[in-house]
Coordinates of C-alpha atoms in Angstrom, one line a residue:
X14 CA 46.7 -17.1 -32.8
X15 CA 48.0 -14.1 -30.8
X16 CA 51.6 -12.0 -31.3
X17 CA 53.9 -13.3 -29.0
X18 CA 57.3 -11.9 -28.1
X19 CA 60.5 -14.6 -29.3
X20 CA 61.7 -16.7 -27.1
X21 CA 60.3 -16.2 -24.2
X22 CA 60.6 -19.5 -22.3
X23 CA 60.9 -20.7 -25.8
X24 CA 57.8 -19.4 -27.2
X25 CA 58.5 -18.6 -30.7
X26 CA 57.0 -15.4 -33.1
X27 CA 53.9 -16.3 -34.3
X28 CA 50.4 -14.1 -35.6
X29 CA 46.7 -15.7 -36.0
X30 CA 46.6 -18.7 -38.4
X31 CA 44.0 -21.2 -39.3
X32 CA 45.7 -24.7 -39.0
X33 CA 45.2 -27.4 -41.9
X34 CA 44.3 -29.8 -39.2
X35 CA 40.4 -29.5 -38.6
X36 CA 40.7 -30.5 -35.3
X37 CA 42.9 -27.7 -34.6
X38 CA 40.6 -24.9 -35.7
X39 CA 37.2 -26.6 -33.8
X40 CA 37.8 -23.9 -31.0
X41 CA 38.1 -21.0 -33.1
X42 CA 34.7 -22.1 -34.8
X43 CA 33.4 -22.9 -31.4
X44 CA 33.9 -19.3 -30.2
X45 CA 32.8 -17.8 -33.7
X46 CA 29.5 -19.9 -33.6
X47 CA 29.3 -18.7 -29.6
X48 CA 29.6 -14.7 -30.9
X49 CA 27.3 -15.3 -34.0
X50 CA 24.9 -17.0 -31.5
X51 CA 25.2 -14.3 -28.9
X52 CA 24.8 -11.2 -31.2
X53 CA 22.1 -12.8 -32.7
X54 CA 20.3 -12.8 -29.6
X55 CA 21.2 -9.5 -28.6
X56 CA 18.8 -8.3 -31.4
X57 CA 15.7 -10.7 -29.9
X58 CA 16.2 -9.3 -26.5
X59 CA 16.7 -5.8 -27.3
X60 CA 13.3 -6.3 -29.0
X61 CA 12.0 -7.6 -25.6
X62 CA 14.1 -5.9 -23.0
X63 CA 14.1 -2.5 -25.0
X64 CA 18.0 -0.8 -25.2
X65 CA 18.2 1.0 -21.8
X66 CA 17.6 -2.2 -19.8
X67 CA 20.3 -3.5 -22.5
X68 CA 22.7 -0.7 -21.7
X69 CA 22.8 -1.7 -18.4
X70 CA 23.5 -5.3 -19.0
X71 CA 26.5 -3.8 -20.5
X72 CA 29.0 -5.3 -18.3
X73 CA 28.1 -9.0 -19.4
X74 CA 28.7 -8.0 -23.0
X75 CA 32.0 -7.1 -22.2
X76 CA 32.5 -10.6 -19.9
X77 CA 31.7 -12.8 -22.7
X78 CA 34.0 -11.5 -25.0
X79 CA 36.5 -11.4 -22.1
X80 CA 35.8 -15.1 -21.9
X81 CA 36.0 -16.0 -25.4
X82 CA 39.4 -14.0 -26.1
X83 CA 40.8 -16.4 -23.1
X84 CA 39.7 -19.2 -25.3
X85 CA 41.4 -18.5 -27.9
X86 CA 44.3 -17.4 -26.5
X87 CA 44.3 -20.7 -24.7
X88 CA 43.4 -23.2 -27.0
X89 CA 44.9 -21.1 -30.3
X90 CA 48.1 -20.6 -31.5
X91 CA 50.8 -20.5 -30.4
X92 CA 50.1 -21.6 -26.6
X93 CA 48.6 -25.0 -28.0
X94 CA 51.4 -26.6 -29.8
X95 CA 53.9 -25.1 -26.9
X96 CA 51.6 -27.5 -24.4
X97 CA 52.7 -30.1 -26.1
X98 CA 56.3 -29.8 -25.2
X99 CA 56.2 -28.1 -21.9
X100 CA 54.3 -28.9 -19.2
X101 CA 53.8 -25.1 -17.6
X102 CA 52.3 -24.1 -21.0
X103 CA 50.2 -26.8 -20.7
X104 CA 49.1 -26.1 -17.2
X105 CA 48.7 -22.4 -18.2
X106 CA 46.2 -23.7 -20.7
X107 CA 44.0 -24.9 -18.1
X108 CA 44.4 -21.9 -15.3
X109 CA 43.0 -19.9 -18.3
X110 CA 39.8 -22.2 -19.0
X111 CA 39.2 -23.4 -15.4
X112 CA 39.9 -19.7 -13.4
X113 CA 39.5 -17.3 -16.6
X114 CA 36.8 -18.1 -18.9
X115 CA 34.8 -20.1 -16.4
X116 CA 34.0 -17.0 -14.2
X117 CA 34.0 -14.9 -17.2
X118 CA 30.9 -16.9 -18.6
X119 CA 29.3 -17.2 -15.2
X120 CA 29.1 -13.3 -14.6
X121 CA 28.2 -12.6 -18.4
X122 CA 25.2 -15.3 -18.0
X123 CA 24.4 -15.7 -21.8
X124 CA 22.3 -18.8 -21.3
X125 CA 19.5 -17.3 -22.0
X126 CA 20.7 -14.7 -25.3
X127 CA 22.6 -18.1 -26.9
X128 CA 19.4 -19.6 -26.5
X129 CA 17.6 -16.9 -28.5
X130 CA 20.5 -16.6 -31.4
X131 CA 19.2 -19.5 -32.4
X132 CA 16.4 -20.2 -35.4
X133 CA 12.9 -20.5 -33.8
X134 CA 12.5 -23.4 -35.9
X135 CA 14.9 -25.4 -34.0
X136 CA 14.6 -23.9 -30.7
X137 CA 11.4 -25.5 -30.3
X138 CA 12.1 -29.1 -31.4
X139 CA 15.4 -29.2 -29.3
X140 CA 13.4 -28.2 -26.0
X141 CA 11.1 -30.2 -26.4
X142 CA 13.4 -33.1 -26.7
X143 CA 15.5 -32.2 -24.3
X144 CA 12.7 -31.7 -21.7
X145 CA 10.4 -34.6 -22.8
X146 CA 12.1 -37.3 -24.9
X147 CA 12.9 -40.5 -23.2
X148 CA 16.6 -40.5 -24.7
X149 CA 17.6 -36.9 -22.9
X150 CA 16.3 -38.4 -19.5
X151 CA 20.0 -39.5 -18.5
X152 CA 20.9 -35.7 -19.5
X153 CA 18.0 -34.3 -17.3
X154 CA 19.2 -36.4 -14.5
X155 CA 23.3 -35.4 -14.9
X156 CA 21.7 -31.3 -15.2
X157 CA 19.5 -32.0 -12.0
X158 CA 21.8 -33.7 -9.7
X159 CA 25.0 -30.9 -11.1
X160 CA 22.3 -28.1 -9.6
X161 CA 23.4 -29.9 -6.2
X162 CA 26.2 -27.7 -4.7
X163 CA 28.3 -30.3 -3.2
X164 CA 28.0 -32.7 -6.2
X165 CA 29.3 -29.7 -8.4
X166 CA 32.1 -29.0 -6.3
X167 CA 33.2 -32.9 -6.4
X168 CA 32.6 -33.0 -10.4
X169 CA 35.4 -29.7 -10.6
X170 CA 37.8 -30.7 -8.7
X171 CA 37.2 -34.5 -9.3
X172 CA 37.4 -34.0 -13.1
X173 CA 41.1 -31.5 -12.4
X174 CA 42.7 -34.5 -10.3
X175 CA 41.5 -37.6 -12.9
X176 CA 42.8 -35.8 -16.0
X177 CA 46.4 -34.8 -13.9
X178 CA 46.5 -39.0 -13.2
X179 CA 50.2 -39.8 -15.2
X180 CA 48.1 -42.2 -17.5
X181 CA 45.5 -39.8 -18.5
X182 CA 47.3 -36.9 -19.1
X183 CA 49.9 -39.0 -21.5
X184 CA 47.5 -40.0 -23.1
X185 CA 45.8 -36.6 -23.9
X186 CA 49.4 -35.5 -25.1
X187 CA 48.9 -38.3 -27.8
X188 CA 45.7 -38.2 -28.5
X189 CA 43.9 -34.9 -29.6
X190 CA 40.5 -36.1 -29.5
X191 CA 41.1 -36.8 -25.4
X192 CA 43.1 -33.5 -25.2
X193 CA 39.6 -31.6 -26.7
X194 CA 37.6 -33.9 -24.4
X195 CA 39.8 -32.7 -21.0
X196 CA 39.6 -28.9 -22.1
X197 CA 35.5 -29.6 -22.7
X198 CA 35.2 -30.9 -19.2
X199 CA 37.0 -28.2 -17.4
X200 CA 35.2 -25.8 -19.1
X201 CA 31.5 -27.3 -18.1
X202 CA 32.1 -28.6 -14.4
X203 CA 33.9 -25.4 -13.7
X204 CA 31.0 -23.2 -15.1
X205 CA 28.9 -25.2 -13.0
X206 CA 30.7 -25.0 -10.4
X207 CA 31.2 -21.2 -10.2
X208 CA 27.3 -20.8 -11.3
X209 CA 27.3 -22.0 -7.1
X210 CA 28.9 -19.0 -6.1
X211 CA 28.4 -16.4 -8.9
X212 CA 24.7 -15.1 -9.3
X213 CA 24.2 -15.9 -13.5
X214 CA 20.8 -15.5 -14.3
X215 CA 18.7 -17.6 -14.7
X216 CA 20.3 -20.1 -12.8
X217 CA 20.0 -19.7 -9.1
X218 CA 22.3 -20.0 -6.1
X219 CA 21.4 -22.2 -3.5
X220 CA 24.5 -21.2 -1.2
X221 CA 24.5 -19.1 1.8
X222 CA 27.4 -16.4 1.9
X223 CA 29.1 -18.2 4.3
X224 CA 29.2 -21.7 2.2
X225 CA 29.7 -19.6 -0.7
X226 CA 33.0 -18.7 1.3
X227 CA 33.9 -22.6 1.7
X228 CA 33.4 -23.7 -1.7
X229 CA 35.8 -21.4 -2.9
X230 CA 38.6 -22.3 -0.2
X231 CA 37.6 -25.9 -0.6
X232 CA 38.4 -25.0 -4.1
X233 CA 41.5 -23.2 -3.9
X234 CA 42.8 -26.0 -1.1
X235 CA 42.5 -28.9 -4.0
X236 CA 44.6 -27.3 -6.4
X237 CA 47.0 -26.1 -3.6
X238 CA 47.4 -29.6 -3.2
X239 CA 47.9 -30.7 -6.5
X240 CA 50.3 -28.2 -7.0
X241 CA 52.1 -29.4 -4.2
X242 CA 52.2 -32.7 -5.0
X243 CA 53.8 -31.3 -8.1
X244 CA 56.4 -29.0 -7.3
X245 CA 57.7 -31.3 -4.5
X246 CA 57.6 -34.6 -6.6
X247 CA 61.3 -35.4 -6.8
X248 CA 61.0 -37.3 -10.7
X249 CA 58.6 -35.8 -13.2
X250 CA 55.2 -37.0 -13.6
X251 CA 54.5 -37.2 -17.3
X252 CA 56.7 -39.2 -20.1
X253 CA 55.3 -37.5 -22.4
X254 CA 57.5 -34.1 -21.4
X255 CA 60.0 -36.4 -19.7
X256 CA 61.1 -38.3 -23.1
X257 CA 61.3 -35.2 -25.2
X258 CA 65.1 -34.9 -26.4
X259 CA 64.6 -31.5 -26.4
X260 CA 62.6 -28.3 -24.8
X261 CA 61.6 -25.0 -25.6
X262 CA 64.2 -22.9 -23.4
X263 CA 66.2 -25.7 -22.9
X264 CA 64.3 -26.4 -19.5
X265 CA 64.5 -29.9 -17.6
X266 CA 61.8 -31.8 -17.2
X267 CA 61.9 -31.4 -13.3
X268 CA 61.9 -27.9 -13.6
X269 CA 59.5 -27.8 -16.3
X270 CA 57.1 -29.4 -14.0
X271 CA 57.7 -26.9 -10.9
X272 CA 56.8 -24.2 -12.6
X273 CA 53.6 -25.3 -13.8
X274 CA 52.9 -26.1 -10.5
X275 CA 53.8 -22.7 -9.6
X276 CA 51.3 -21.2 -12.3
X277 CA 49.0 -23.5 -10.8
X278 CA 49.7 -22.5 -6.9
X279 CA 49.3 -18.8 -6.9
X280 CA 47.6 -17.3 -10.6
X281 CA 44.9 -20.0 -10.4
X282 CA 44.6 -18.9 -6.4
X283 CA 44.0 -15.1 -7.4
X284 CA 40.0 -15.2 -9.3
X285 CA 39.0 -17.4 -5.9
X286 CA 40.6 -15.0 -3.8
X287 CA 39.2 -12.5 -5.1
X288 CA 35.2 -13.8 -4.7
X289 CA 36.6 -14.7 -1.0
X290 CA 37.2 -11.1 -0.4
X291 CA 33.5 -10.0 -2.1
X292 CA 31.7 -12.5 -0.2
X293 CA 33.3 -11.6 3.2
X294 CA 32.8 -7.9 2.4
X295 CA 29.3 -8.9 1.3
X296 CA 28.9 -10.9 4.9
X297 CA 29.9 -8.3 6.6
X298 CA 27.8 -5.6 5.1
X299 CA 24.5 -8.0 5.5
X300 CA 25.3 -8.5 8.8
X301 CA 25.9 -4.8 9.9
X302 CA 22.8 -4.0 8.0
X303 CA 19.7 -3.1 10.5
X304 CA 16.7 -5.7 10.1
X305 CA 13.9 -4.8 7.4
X306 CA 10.6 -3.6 9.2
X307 CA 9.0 -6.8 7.5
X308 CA 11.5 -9.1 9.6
X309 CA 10.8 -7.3 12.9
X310 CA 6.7 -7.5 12.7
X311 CA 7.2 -10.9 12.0
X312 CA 9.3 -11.2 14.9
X313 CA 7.2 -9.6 17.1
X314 CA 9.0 -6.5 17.2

């Protein structure tokens, strides 16, 4: 859907287009319906809020469009159909939804304004089913128990290694329901994931500064790994890129496969290494900062 420059790595010319295939366009209406949603609950909470406090929840408008221009330059054209013949396209697809619009989404927190763009007439039904109705109790349980740090940080990276298993990811290069279905579930386990380190009201974190720190190496350790694995492997992984007669670029399929590792190894690396460095500063500065005269009366002091 974006301009990109001729064969680069065999990426050809291309502008926006709206695909025949309605499976093609379901993210482009999924991040129309997100914008619709989100202006439309700009207006209710600039009713509430009043427009200076809006003004200075600025920022988030402008890291929620961040996030949604990643998803389309992810999942549009013409990085989409180039997944499906090389593999570091592919793996740039997911760097983009699991590093870039993950975050993105966290530090914008629009749970709450989404919430509001919708009609009040259906806002009320749906909590009330999704708090109270018997069906949504196995969705209540999944939302309480991904609240838990640890068990978020194993749904991530658990959900990146199952969908790089050789059978799995085949089968999401023939099937395009399962391909939607892996980009879904990167996109929710990592939002709930870096909604452990990433304050994104109303949700809460649980973490200390320090663990903060060790969920994010844990983090970046597990796709090191992967990536390793990867770039080292000595046949390639996937039949689906290694029985193509032909590539974009006229890359092998071994080599194809190192440099998505690569793309995974150090641009996925770079958002967690980032929050590393804020949350050491952050440590640093707390712990350099003289005790509150609350803290010292209750100490004795």
């Amino acid at each position: 859907m974006l301009a990109a420059s001729p064969e680069l790595w065999g990426l050809p010319s291309a502008a926006i287009v709206v695909s025949s295939n309605p499976i093609d366009n379901l993210p482009l209406a999924a991040v129309l319906i997100a914008a619709l949603l989100y202006w439309r609950g700009g207006r209710v909470q600039r009713r509430l809020l009043g427009a200076a406090r809006m003004r200075s929840m600025r920022h988030r408008d402008w890291a929620f469009a961040g996030a949604l221009a990643l998803v389309v330059v992810a999942l549009g054209q013409p990085l989409d159909d180039l997944a499906a013949q090389l593999f570091w396209a592919h793996m740039l697809e997911h760097v983009l939804l699991l590093v870039g619009v993950a975050p993105l989404l966290v530090l914008a927190a629009p749970w709450m304004r989404l919430w509001r763009g919708l009609p009040l007439a259906l806002r009320r039904p749906l909590a009330r089913g999704v708090l109270h109705a018997r069906v949504a109790a196995p969705l209540r349980a999944v939302g309480c128990a991904l609240a838990v740090p640890l068990v978020a940080w194993i749904a991530m990276n658990g959900d990146l290694i199952a969908w790089h298993i050789p059978a799995l990811y085949d089968l999401t290069l023939r099937n395009e329901a399962v391909h939607d279905l892996e980009h879904l579930t990167f996109v929710v386990f990592s939002v709930v994931a870096w909604a452990q380190v990433i304050e994104s009201p109303p949700l809460r974190v649980r973490l200390t500064v320090p663990w903060r720190i060790a969920f994010a190496l844990g983090s970046m350790v597990v796709g090191w790994a992967l990536a390793v694995a990867l770039a080292y492997a000595s046949a390639p992984w996937y039949s689906g890129y290694a029985d193509l007669a032909h590539r974009p670029g006229g890359l092998s399929a071994l080599t194809d496969q190192r440099l998505g590792a690569g793309i995974m190894w150090v641009p996925a690396s770079l958002p967690w290494t980032v929050l590393i460095f804020v949350l050491v500063y952050r440590w640093i500065a707390d712990s350099d900062r003289p005790p509150s005269s609350h803290a010292v009366q209750r100490s004795g002091g």
